[in-house]
Structures are given as C-alpha cells and as structure tokens.
Tab-separated table of C-alpha atoms in Angstrom:
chain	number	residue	atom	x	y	z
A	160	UNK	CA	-55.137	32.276	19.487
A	161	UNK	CA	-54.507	30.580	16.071
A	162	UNK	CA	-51.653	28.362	15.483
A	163	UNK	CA	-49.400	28.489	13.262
A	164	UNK	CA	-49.272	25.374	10.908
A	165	UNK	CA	-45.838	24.266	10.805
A	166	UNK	CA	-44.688	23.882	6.923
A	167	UNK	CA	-42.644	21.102	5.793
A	168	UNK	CA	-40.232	20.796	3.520
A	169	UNK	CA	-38.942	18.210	1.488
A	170	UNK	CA	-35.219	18.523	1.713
A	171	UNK	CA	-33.682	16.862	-1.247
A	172	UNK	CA	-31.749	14.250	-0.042
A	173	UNK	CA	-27.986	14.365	0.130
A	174	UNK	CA	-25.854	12.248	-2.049
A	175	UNK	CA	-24.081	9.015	-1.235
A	176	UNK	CA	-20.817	10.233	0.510
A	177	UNK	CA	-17.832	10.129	-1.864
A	178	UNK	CA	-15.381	7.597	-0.189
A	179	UNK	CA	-12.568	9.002	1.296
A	180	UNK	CA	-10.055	7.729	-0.630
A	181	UNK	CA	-10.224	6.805	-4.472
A	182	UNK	CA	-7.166	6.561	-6.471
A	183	UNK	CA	-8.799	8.051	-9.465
A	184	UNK	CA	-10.628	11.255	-8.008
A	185	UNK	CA	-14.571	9.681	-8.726
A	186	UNK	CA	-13.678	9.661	-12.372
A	187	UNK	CA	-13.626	6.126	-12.559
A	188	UNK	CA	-16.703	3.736	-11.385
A	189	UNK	CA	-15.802	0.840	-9.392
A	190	UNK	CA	-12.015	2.044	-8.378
A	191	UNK	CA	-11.747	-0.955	-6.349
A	192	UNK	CA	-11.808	-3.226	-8.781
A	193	UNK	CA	-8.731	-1.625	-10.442
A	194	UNK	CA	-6.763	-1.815	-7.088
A	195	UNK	CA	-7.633	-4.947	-6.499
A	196	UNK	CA	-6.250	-5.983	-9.980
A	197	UNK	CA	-2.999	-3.771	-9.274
A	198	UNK	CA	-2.248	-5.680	-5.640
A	199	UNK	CA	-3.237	-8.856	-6.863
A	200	UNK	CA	-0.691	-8.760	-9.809
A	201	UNK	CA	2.147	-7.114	-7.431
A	202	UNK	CA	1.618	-10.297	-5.341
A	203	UNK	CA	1.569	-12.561	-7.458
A	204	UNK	CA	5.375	-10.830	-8.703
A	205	UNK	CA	6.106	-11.397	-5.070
A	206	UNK	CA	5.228	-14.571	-4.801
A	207	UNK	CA	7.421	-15.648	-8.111
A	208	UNK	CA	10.297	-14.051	-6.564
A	209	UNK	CA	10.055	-15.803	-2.921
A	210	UNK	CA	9.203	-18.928	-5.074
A	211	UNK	CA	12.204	-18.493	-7.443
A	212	UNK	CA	14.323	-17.543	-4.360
A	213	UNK	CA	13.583	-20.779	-2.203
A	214	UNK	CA	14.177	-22.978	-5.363
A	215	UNK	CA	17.814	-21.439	-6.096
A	216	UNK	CA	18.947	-21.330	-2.444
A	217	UNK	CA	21.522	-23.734	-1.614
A	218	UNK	CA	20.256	-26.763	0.616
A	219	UNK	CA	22.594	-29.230	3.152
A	220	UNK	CA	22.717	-32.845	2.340
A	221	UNK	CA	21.010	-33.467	5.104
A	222	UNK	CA	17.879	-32.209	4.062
A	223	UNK	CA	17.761	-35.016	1.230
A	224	UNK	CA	16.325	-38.280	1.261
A	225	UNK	CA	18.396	-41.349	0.651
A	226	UNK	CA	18.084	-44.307	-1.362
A	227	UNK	CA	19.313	-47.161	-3.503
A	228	UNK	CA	17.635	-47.279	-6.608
A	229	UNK	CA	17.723	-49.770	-9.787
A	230	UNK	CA	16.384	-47.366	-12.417
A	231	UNK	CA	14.882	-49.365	-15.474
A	232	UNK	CA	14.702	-46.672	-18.589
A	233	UNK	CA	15.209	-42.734	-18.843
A	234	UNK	CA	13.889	-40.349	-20.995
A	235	UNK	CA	15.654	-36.902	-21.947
A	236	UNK	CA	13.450	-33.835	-22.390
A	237	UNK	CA	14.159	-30.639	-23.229
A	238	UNK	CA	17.842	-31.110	-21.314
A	239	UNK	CA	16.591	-32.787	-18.445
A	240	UNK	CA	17.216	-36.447	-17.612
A	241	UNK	CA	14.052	-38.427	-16.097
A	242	UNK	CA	14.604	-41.291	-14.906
A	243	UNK	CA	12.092	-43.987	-13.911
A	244	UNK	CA	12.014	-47.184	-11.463
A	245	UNK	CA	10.157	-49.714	-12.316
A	246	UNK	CA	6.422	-49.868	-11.033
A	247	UNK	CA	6.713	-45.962	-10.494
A	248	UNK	CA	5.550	-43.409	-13.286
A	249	UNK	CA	6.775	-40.575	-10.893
A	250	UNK	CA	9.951	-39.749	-12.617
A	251	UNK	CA	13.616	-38.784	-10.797
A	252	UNK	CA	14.584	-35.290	-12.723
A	253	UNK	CA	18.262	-34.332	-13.226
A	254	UNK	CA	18.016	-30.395	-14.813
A	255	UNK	CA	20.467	-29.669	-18.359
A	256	UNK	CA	22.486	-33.518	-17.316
A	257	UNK	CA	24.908	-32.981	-19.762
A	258	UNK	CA	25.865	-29.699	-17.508
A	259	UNK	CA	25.507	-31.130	-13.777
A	260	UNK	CA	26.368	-34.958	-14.288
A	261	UNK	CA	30.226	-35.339	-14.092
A	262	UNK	CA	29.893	-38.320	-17.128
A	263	UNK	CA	26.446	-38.535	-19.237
A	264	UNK	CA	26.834	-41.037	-20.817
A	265	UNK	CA	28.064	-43.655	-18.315
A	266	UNK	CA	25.185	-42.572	-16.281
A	267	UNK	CA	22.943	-43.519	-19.604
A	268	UNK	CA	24.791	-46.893	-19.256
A	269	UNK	CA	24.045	-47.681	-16.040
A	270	UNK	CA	20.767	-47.060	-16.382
A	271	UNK	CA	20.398	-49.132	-19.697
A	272	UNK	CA	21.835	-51.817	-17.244
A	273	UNK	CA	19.699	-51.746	-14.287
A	274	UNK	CA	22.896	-50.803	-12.334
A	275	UNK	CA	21.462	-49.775	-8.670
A	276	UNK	CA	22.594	-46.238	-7.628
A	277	UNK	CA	22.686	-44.534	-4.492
A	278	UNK	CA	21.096	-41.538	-4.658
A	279	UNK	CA	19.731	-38.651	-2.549
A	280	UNK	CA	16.392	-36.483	-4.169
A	281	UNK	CA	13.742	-34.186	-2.841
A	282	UNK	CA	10.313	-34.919	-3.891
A	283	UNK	CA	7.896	-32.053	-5.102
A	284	UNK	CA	4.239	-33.274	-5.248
A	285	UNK	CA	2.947	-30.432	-5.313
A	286	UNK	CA	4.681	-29.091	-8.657
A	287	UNK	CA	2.790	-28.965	-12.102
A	288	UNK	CA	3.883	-32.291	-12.443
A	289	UNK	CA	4.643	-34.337	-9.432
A	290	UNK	CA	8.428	-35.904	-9.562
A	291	UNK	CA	11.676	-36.489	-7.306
A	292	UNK	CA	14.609	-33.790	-7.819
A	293	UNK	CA	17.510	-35.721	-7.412
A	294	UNK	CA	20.811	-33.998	-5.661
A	295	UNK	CA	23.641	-36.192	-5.598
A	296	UNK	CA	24.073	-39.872	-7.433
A	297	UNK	CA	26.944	-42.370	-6.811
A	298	UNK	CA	27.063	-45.955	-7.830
A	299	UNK	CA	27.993	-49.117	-5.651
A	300	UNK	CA	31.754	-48.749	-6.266
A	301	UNK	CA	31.976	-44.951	-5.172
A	302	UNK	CA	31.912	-43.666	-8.455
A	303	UNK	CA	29.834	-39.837	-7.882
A	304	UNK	CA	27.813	-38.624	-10.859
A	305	UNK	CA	26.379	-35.525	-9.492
A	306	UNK	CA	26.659	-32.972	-6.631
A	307	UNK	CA	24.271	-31.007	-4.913
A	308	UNK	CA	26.994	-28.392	-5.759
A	309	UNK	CA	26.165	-28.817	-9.253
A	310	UNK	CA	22.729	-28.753	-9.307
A	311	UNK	CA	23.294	-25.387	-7.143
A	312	UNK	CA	25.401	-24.083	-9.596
A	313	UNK	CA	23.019	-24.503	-12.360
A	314	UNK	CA	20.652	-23.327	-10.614
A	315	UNK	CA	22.126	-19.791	-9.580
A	316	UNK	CA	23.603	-19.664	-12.871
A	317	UNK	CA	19.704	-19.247	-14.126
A	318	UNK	CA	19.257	-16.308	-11.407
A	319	UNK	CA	20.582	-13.535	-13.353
A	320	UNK	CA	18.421	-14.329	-16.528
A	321	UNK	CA	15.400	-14.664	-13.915
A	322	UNK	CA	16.306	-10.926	-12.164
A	323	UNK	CA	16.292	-8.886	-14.950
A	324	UNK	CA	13.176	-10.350	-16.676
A	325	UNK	CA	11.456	-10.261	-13.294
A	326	UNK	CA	12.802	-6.944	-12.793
A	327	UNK	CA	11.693	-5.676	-16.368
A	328	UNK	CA	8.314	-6.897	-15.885
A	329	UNK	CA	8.276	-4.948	-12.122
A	330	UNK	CA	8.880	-1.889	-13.747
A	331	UNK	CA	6.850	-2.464	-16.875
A	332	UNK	CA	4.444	-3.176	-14.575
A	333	UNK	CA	4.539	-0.323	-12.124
A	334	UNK	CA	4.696	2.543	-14.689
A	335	UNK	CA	1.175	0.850	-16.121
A	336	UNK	CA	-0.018	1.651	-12.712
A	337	UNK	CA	0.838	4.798	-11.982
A	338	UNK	CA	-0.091	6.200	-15.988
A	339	UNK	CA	-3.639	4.422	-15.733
A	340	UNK	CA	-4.434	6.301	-11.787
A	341	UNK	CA	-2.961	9.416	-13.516
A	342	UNK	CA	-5.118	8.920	-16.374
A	343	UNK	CA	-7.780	7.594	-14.302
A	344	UNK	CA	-7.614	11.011	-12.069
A	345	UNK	CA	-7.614	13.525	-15.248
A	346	UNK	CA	-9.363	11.823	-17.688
A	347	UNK	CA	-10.548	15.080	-18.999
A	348	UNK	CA	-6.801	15.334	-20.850
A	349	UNK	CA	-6.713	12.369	-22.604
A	350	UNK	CA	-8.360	11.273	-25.980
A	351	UNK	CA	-10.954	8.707	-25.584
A	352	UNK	CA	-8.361	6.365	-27.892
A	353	UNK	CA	-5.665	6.872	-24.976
A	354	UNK	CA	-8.090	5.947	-22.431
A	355	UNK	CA	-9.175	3.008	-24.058
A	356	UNK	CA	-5.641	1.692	-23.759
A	357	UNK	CA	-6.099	1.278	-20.005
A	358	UNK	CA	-9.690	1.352	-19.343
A	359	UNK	CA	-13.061	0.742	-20.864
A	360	UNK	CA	-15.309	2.985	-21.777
A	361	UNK	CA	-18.058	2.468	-19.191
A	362	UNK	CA	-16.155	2.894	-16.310
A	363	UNK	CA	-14.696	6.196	-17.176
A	364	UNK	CA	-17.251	8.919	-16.346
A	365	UNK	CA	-15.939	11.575	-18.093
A	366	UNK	CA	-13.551	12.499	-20.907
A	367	UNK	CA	-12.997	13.926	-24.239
A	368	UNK	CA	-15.393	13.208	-26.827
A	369	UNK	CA	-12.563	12.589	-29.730
C-alpha cells in the first residue's frame, strides 16, 4: 500500500489580537499613552482641589503651636507680612496684613522695637518655600493683633475665585477629552489641520489627506 504524504501548509499567521478596549477604535497608535495623560491631568485637578480644600478649612486653636517671640525686622511682599527672629531665615507669614491684622501699623512698631509677642503658627516645611503660618498674635499686655478667625476669613473669602477657575479649567478640560477620543475614533472625518490640534501626525493611522 502507498502512503499518502501528508501536505503542509503554511498558515499565515494571525495578527496580534486587537486589545479589548481602546478609546480610539485602533485609529490611534499607542492609546495608552493618551489615557494616561487624560488621568494623570484629572488627578492632578483632584489633588489641587483636596489641597486647596485642607488649606481653607477652618482649624481649632488647639492645633497651633505656641510661643513668645521677639521678632527683629519684617519684610512685606506682595501683601503678606514676613516676619523674622533673629538667627532664623525661616520667616513667620501673615497673608494680605493690612486685611487680617486688627492694627498694621502698631504691629510694624512692635516689631521695629523688638517687642516680644505671643503668638500661635503652623509650620509648613514642606511648601515651595519652607515658613511658619502664623494664626493668632497678642502682645504682653493682652493687646490681640490677629485671629485665627481672620486668617479663616481671608482665606474662604479666596474660595469662590478658586471654584470657578478650578471649575472652568474642569470643564475646559473634559470637553478636550472627550473631542480628541471622538476625533481619535473617526479620524476619517476630520481634516488633517483639525487633527493636528489634538494629536500628531504619527500616531494617527488614518485620515484625510487635506
């Protein structure tokens, strides 16, 4: 009996599985990339909020620190007070004085005169620049200069500004997103000039030629 040879064939080989989920349909290489981008930003807007939130919420005295202080010189920038012991370059910050201290310009006098002050702070080291955010300031003879009511004041009077811009940004931000995976999914519909305005041109695979 004669056997059959088997024949083989050379079955082309399948291509790579298309992932499951892509935001922009295979039209655009490297879609992770992009979503990593689009979370990463939406964190960060997160983050600024939680940030912004802890900063304007209203503390208890007793979460301050306490102590009597001989400051030596001040400086004023851009509506904040610094003031500085002597030995320390870490500065004490009042935010917009003229608004939160009750009088200004004693407080500038006792300062020009070494008076010592009682006064309670919070220190942020970890801040852009490290300093002490001081709370509440009375002198020896009772005489109070500034609340922690004040400086909350000031504070949530910035909140509103803070919301909308945040909250213009958010949007801003979220309509970007969803045009560019629309785009991103029918890229076919869009000029090669709108596309550009979202993506470059070697990650889109396919498009219009104008």
């Amino acid at each position: 009996m004669s056997r059959k040879k088997k024949r083989r064939h050379n079955r082309p080989k399948s291509a790579a599985k298309k992932s499951k989920f892509d935001i922009f349909n295979g039209n655009v290489s490297n879609p992770g990339e992009f979503v990593f981008i689009y979370l990463l930003i939406g964190i960060l807007c997160v983050a600024m909020l939680i940030a912004f939130s802890i900063w304007s919420a209203p503390k208890s005295y007793e979460d301050l620190q306490y102590a009597n202080i001989q400051f030596t010189r001040y400086e004023i920038e851009d509506e904040c007070l610094h003031l500085y012991e002597e030995g320390n370059d870490k500065y004490y910050n009042i935010p917009a004085y003229e608004e939160t201290v009750t009088d200004p310009e004693g407080l500038l006098r006792l300062c020009e005169n070494h008076a010592v002050l009682y006064v309670g702070y919070e220190d942020y080291p970890e801040a852009d620049v490290p300093h002490f955010g001081l709370e509440s300031i009375r002198d020896m003879n009772g005489t109070v200069y500034l609340t922690m009511e004040a400086i909350h004041e000031f504070r949530w009077g910035e909140a509103p500004g803070f919301y909308v811009a945040f909250g213009g940004i958010t949007v801003i931000w979220f309509l970007f997103c969803l045009i560019s995976i629309y785009i991103g999914r029918h890229p076919e519909q869009f000029s090669r000039r709108t596309i550009r305005l979202f993506f470059q041109d070697r990650y889109v695979r396919r498009c219009k030629k104008r």
